[in-house]
XYZ file of C-alpha atoms in Angstrom:
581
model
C -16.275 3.312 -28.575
C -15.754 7.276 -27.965
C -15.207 7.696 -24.239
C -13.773 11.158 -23.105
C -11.224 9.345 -20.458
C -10.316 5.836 -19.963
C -10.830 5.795 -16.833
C -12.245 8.451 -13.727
C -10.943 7.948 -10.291
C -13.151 9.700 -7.889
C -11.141 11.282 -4.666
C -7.343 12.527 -4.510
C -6.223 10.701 -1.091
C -3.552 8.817 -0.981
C -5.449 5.653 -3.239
C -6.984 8.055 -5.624
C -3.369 10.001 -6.219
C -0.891 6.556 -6.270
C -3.583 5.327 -9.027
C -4.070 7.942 -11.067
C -0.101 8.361 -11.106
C 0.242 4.622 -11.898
C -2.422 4.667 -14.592
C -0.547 8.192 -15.886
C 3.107 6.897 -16.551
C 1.052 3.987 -18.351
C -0.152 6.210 -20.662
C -3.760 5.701 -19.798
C -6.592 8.709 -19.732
C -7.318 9.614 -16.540
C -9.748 12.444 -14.750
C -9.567 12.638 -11.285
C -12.628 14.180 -9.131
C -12.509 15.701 -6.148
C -15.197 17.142 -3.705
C -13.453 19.591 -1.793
C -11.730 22.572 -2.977
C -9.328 23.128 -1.009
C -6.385 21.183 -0.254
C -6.826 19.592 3.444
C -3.568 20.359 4.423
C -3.571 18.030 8.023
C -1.997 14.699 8.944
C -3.880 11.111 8.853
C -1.833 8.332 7.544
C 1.908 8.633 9.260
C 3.287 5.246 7.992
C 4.267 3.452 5.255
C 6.411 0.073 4.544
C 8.838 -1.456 2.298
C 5.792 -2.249 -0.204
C 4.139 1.220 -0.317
C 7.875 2.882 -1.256
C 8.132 0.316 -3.846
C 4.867 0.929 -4.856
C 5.670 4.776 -4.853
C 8.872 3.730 -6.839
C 6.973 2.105 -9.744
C 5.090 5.316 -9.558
C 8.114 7.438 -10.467
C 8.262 9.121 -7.482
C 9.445 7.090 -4.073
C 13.062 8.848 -3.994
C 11.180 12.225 -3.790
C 8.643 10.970 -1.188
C 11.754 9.556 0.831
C 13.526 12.730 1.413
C 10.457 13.735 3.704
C 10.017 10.914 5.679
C 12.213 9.595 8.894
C 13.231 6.092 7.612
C 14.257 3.149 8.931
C 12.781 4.211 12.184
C 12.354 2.100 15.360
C 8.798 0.904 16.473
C 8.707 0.201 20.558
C 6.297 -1.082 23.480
C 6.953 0.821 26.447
C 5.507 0.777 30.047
C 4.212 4.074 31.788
C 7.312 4.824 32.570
C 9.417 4.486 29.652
C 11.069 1.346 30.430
C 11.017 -1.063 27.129
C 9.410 -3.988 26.689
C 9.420 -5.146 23.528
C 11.256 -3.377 20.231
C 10.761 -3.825 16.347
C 13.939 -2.905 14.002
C 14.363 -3.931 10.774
C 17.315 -3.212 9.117
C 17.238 -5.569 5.823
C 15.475 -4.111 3.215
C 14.411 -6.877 0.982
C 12.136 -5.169 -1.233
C 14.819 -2.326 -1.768
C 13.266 0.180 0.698
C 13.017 0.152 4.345
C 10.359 -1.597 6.401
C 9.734 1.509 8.759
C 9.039 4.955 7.364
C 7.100 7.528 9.306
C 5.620 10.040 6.698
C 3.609 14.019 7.301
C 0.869 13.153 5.002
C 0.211 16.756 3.364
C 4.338 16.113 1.701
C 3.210 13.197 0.840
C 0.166 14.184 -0.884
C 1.595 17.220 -2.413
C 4.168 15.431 -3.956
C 1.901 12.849 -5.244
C -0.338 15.406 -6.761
C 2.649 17.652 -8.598
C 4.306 14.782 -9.967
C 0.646 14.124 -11.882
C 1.893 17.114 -13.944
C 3.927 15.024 -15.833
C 1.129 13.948 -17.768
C -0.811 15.633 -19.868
C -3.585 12.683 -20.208
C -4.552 12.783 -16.426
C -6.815 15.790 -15.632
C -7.769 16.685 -12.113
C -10.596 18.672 -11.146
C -11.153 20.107 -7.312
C -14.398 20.907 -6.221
C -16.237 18.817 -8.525
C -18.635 16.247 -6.807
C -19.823 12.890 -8.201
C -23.632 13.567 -8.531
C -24.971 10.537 -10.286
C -23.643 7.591 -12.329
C -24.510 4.661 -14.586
C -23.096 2.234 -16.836
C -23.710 -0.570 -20.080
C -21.738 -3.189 -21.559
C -19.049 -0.475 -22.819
C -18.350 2.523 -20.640
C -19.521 4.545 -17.652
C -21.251 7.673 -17.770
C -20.480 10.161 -14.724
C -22.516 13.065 -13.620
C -20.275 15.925 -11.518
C -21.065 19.106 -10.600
C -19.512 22.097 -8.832
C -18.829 21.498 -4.585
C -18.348 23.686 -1.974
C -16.594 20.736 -0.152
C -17.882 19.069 2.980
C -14.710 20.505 5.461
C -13.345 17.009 5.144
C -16.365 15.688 6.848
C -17.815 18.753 9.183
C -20.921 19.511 6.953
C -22.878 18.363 3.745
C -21.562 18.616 0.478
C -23.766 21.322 -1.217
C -23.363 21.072 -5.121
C -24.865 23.288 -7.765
C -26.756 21.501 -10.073
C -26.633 24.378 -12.781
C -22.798 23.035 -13.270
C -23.253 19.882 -14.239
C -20.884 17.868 -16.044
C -21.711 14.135 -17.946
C -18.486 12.649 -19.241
C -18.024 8.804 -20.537
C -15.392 6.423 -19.591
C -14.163 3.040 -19.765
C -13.943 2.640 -15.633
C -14.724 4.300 -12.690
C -12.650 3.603 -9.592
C -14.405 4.913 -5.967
C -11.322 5.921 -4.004
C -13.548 8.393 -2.095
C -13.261 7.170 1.511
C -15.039 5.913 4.432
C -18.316 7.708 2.904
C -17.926 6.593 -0.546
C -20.344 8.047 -2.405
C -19.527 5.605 -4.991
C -20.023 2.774 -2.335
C -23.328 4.204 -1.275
C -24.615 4.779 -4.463
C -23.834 1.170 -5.822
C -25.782 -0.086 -2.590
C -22.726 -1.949 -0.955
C -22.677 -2.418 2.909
C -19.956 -3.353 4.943
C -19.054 -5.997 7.271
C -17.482 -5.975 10.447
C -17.002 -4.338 13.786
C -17.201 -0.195 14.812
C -15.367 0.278 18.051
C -16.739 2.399 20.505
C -13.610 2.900 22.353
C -12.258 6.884 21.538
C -9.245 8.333 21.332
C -8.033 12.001 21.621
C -5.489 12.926 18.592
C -2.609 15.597 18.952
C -0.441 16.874 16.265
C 1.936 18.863 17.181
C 4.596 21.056 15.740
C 8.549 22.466 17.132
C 7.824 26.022 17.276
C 10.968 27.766 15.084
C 14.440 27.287 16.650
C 13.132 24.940 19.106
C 14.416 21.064 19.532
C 11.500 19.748 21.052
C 10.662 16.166 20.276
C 14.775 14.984 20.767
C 14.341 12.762 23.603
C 11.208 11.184 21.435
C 13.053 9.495 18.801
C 11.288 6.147 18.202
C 7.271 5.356 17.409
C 6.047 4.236 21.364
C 3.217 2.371 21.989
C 2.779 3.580 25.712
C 1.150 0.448 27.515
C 0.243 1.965 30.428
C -2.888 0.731 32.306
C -3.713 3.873 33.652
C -3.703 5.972 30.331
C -2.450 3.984 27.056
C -0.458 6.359 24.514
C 0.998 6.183 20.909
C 3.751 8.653 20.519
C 4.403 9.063 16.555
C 7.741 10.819 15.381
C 7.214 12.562 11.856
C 9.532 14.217 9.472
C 10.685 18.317 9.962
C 9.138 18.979 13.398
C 5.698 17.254 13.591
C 5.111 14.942 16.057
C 1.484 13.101 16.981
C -0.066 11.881 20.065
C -2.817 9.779 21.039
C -4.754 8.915 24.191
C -7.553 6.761 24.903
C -10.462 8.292 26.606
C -12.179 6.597 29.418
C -16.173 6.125 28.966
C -16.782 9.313 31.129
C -14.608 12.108 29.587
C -16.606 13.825 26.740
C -15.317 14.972 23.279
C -15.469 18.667 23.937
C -13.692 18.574 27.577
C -11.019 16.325 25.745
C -10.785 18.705 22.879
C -10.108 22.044 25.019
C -7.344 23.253 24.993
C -6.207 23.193 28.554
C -6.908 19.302 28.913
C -4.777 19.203 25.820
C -2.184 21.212 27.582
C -1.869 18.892 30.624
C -2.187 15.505 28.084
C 0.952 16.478 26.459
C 2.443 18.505 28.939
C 3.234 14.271 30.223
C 6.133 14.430 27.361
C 7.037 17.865 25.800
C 6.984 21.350 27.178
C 3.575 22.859 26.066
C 5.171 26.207 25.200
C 7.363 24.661 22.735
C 4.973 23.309 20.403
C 2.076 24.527 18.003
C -0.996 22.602 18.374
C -1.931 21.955 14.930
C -4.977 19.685 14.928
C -6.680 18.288 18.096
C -9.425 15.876 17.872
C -11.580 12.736 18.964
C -12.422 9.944 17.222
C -13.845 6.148 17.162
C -12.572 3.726 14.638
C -14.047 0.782 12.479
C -12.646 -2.740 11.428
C -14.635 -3.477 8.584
C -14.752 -4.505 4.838
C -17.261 -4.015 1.975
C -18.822 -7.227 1.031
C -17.800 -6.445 -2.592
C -15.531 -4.050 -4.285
C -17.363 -4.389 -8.156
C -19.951 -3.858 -9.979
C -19.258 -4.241 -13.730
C -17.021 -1.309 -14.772
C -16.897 0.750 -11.672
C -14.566 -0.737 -8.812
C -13.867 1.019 -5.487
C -10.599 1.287 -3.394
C -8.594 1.834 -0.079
C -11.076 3.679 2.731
C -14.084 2.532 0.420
C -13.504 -0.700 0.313
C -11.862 -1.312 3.845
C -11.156 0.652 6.665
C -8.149 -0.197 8.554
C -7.856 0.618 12.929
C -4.431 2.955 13.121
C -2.750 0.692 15.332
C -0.440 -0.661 12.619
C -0.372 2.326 10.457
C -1.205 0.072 7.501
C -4.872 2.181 6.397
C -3.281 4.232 4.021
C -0.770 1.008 2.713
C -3.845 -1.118 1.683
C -5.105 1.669 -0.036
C -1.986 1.939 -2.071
C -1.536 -1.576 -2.912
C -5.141 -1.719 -4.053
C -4.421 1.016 -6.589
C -0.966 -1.220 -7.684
C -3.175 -3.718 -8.147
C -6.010 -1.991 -10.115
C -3.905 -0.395 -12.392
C -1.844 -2.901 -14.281
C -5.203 -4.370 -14.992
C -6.619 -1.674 -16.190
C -4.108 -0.915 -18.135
C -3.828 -4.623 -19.731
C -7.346 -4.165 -20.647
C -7.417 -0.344 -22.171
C -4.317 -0.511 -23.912
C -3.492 -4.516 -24.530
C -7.184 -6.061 -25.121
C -7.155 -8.356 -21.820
C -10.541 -9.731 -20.958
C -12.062 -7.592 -18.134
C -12.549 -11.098 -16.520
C -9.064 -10.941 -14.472
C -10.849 -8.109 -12.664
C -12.403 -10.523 -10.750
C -8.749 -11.236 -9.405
C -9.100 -7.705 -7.727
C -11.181 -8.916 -5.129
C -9.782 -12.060 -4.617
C -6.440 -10.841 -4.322
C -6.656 -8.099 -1.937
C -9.564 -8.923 0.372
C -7.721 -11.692 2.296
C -4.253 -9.486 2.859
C -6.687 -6.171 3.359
C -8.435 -8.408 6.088
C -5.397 -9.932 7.355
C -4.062 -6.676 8.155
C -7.362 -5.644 9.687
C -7.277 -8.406 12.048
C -3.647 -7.540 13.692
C -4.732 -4.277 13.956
C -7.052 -4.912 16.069
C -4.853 -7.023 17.720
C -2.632 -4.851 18.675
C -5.289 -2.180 19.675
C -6.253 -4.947 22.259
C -2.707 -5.360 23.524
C -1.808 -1.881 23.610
C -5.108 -0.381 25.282
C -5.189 -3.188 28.324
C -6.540 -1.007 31.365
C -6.755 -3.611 33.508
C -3.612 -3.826 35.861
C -3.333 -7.662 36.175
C -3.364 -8.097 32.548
C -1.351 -5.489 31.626
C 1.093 -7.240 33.837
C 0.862 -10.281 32.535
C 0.789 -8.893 29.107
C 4.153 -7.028 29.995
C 5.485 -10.104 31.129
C 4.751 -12.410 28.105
C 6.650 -9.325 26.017
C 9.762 -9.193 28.024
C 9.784 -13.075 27.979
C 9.414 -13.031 24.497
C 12.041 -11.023 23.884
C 14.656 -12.598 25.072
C 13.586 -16.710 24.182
C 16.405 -17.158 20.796
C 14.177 -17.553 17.378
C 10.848 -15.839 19.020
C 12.751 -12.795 19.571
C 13.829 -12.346 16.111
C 10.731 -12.927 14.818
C 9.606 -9.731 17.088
C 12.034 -7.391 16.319
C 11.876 -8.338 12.384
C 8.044 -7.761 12.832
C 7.442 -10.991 10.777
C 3.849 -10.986 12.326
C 2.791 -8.505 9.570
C 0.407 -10.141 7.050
C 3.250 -11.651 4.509
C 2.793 -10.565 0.279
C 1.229 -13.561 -0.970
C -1.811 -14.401 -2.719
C -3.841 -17.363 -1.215
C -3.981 -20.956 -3.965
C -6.259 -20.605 -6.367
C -7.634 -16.943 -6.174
C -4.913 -15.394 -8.175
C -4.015 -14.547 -11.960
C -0.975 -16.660 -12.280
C 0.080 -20.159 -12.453
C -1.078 -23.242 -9.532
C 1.258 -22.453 -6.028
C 2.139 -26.070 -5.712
C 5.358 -28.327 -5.951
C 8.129 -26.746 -7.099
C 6.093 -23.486 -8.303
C 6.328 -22.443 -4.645
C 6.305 -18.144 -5.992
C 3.750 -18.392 -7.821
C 1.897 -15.451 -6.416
C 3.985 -14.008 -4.154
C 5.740 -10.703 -4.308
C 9.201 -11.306 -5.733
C 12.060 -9.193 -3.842
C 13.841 -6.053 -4.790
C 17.784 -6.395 -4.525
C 20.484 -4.312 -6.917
C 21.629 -5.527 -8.938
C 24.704 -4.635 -11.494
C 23.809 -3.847 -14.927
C 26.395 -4.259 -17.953
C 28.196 -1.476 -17.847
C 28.753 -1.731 -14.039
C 26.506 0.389 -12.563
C 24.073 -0.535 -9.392
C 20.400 -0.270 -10.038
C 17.224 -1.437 -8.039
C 15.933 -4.372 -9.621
C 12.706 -2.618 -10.598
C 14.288 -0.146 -12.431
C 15.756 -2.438 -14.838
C 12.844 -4.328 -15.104
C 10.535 -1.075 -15.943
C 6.481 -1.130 -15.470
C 5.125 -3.560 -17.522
C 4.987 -7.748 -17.537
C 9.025 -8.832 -16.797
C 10.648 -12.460 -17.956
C 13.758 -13.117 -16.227
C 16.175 -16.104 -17.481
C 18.457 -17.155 -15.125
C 21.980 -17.330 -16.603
C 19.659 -17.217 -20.485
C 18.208 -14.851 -22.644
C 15.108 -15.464 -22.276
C 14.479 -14.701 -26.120
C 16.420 -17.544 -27.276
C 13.759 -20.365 -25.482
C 10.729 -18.305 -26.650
C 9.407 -19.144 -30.398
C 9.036 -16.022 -32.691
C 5.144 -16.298 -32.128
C 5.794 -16.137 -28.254
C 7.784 -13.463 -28.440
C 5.049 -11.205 -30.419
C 2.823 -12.304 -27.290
C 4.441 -11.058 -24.944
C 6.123 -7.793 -26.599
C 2.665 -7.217 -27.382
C 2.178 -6.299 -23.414
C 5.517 -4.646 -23.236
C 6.689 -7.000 -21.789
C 10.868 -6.548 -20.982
C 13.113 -9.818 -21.289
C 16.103 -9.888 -18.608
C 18.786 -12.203 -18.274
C 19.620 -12.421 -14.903
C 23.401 -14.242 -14.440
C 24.925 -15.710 -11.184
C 27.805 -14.171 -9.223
C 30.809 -14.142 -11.938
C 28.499 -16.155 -14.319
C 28.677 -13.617 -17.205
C 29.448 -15.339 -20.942
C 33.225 -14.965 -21.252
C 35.521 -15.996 -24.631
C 36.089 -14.354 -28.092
C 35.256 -10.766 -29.711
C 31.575 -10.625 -30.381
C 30.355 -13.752 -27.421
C 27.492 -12.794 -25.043
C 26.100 -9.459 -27.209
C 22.660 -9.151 -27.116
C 20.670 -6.690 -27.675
C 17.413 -4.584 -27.922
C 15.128 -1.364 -26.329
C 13.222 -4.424 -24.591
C 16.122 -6.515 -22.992
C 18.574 -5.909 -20.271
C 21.249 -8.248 -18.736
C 22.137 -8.213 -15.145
C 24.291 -9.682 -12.556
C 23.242 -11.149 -9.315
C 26.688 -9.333 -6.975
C 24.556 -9.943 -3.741
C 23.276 -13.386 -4.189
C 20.170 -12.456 -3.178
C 18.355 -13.462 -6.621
C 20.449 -16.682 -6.594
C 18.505 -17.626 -2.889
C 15.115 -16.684 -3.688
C 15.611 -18.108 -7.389
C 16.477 -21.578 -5.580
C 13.405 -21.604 -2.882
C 11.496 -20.700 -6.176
C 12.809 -23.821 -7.799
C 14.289 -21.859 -10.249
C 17.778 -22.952 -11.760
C 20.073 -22.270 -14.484
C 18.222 -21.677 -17.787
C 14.789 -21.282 -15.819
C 12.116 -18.518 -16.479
C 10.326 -16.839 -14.340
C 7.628 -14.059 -15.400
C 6.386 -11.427 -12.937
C 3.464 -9.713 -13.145
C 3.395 -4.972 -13.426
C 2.961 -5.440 -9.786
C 6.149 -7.860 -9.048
C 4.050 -10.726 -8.026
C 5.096 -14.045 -9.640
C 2.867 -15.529 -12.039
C 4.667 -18.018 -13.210
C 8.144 -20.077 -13.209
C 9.166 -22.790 -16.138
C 12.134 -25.157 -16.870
C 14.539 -24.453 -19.220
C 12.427 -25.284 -22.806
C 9.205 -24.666 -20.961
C 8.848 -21.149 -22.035
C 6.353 -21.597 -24.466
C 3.468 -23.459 -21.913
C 4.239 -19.874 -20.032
C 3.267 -18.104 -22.409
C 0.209 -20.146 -23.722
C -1.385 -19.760 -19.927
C -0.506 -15.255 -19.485
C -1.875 -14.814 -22.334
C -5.010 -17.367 -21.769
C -5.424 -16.230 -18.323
C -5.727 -12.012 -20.147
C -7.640 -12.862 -22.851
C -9.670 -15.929 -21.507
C -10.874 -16.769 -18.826
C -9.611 -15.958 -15.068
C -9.615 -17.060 -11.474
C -13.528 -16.921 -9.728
C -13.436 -14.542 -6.865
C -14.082 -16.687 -3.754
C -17.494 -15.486 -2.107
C -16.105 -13.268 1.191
C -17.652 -15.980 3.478
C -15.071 -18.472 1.156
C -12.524 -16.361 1.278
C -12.452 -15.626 5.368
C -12.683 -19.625 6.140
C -9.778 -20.227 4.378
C -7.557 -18.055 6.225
C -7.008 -20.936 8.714
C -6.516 -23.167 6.195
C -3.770 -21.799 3.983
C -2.302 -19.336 6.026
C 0.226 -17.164 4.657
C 4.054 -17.905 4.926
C 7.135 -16.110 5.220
C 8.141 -14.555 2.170
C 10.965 -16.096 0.262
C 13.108 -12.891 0.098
């Protein structure tokens, strides 16, 4: 089959960029669309957690993203008048990153967008709309012409037809937003609820030489009856603020300029700030009832669209694209059965959802305007903060949707018994390499399928035939060995060696916990998946059934989606639990 790209990711948000950059340093063909012209250049998204930056890390380029960002920040509920009531800190970090990281989107994006420069296979193309597309059984063909852009939403798109483009691919991935195009066109609807409640947004920025968001270190959610308020710190003087409207004030008398004045005047001096972007908007809960239609898949906004109240819009968006594009890849390059893209679905709708559903929550919470219950809302907090067990479980935020694929609607191995990781997300400790050195597990493990032995080579269980499998994915063998466990006696003991095989040691312990919650012990495998979920563990000797079911589950058959009516009823039912870090 002659296709001009592999695949063509329509829209460079957030999704569309952390995809194309994953599918790039896989060596896959990319060409990325987008409508408007002209950079946007303004703040959405201002958060990101522990599993976007590791995301961003198999995408080559989390240490650059983290010099822009304020990490490890502080997340608080305060009353009207400042006084706390409830606080989330995290200081572990066990996925190698921290938990809380407030972001300025257009770094973000920019950085994103110049690191795609590393690779010469991924084109990208501004001002080129998506006119018209259709597909068979072996590629995608994709009409684009030239845009004028829409203003990131304030007009129509107007497109001149006398441009227009036709190029083939293997894939087409919608990551163009809210109003997908690709969405539309494919004649998906979404489900769920549109909130009518609006909100008045605020970014600011520290005029030059002037310290004015100090005594605003930490993210507030302001719960105050009267007027509730989210007060966002963000990276080299930006800070954002937002406050809910009552039903009588209209957009335009919220937008002007002197009611913006007197909103913010409340917590900085007006005179010291720029107003860079002031604006009103509603926002929606709700998720497409499917997210593919043969070869073309959509992502992040299209797909789902997230309330801001936990910052997490812009996260499921990015783990959507981790997702896609190790199976993508798998099929392209390695000749896996497009079959495990049913798993796409399956996979991400429940956590998407989950995270969807304590938003809302804590839009509830935090915009109470009734006095009595906000009282007895602020009491409940307080209380709750200082009962031993509940309050950890606060401040550690462990009410965020945990990484971890519900039984039997994910490409790995049956979560049952003593194959208790089995699709969840493994953690991300150092660990010490050979020659001494400290590296982030996910470094040494690179961006392709990983089998760890515990205390083993992993090579020297797997038959020469298994072996060809699984270096036939790229896949990197690691021997993983306990605190002081490392092979010690005569000249010549212990070598191994080979491109595809590194040995570590386990200086924290932290492998050596999860390993035993996994069921894992000396002379065990364990094989995780491109995106660090578990697909499978085996007993020492077992190697070889481990094998047999990857490669049956790539090139066979795979998991059935469960319908989205299955999938919602079972959140009750096998409700997620904590991670094993």
């Amino acid at each position: 089959m002659n296709t001009d790209y592999d695949v063509v990711v329509v829209g460079l948000g957030p999704t569309g960029l952390t995809l194309a950059n994953l599918l790039g340093r896989r060596g896959v063909r990319v060409l990325v669309l987008e409508r408007e012209p002209e950079y946007y250049g303004m703040a959405r998204a201002v958060y990101t957690d522990d599993e976007g930056m590791r995301i961003f890390q198999t995408a080559g380029a989390a240490d650059e993203l983290a010099a822009d960002m304020n990490i490890d920040s502080t997340v608080q509920w305060v009353r009207g008048d400042g006084r706390l009531l409830a606080q989330f800190n995290q200081s572990d970090r066990p996925l190698g990153w921290p938990v809380a990281n407030f972001l300025y989107q257009p770094y973000l994006e920019n950085t994103l967008e110049q690191a795609l420069q590393r690779y010469p296979h991924v084109t990208v193309r501004r001002g080129r709309e998506v006119v018209d597309f259709d597909q068979d059984d072996n590629s995608v063909s994709v009409e684009h012409a030239e845009c004028r852009g829409t203003g990131y939403g304030s007009r129509a798109p107007e497109t001149d037809p006398r441009t227009a483009e036709r190029v083939r691919a293997k894939f087409l991935v919608g990551c163009d937003g809210g109003r997908s195009v690709v969405r539309t066109k494919l004649g998906i609807d979404m489900t769920g609820t549109s909130f009518p409640e609006r909100w008045l947004v605020v970014d600011l920025k520290a005029r030059d030489g002037v310290d004015a968001f100090r005594h605003l270190p930490y993210f507030n959610f302001v719960c105050d009856p009267a007027l509730p308020i989210v007060s966002c710190p963000q990276p080299d003087g930006h800070h954002r603020f937002e406050f809910m409207l009552s039903e009588s004030q209209t957009k335009a008398e919220m937008e002007d300029s002197d009611t913006v004045r007197r909103r913010i005047a409340r917590f900085v001096d007006p005179d010291e700030v720029e107003v860079l972007r002031k604006l009103v908007y509603t926002f929606n809960a709700v998720v497409a009832d499917r997210w593919r239609d043969g070869r073309i898949l959509i992502a992040g906004d299209a797909a789902h669209m997230t309330p801001q109240f936990i910052g997490q819009g812009m996260n499921s968006g990015v783990r959507d694209a981790d997702n896609l594009s190790w199976k993508l890849t798998a099929i392209i390059k390695d000749g896996a059965s497009q079959a495990i893209l049913d798993s796409y679905e399956s996979e991400r709708r429940p956590h998407a959802k989950a995270m969807i559903d304590l938003s809302v929550l804590n839009k509830t919470l935090v915009s109470i305007d009734n006095r009595l219950l906000a009282a007895a809302r602020d009491i409940a907090l307080i209380t709750a903060m200082r009962l031993p067990g509940l309050s950890g479980w606060l401040r550690g935020a462990k009410m965020k949707p945990a990484p971890r694929f519900r039984r039997g609607a994910y490409l790995g191995l049956p979560r049952h018994g003593l194959r208790r990781a089995a699709g969840t997300l493994a953690p991300q400790p150092d660990v010490r390499t050979y020659d001494g050195h400290r590296q982030r597990l996910d470094d040494v493990l690179g961006i392709g399928f990983a089998l760890i032995g515990y205390g083993v080579d992993p090579r020297t269980v797997l038959s020469a035939a298994d072996q060809a499998a699984l270096r036939a994915l790229g896949t990197r063998f690691v021997t993983v060995y306990p605190l002081g466990g490392r092979p010690q006696g005569k000249p010549g003991d212990g070598r191994s060696t080979g491109a595809d095989f590194a040995d570590t040691e386990d200086h924290t312990g932290a492998l050596a916990r999860w390993f035993a919650k996994a069921g894992v012990g000396i002379g065990g495998l364990l094989l995780l998946r491109p995106d660090r979920y578990v697909f499978g563990t085996a007993e020492p000797g077992r190697g070889g059934a481990l094998t047999a079911e990857l490669m049956r589950q790539l090139m066979g058959s795979a998991v059935r989606p469960p319908t989205p009516a299955e999938s919602d009823a079972q959140a009750d039912a096998d409700r997620p639990l904590e991670q094993a870090r």
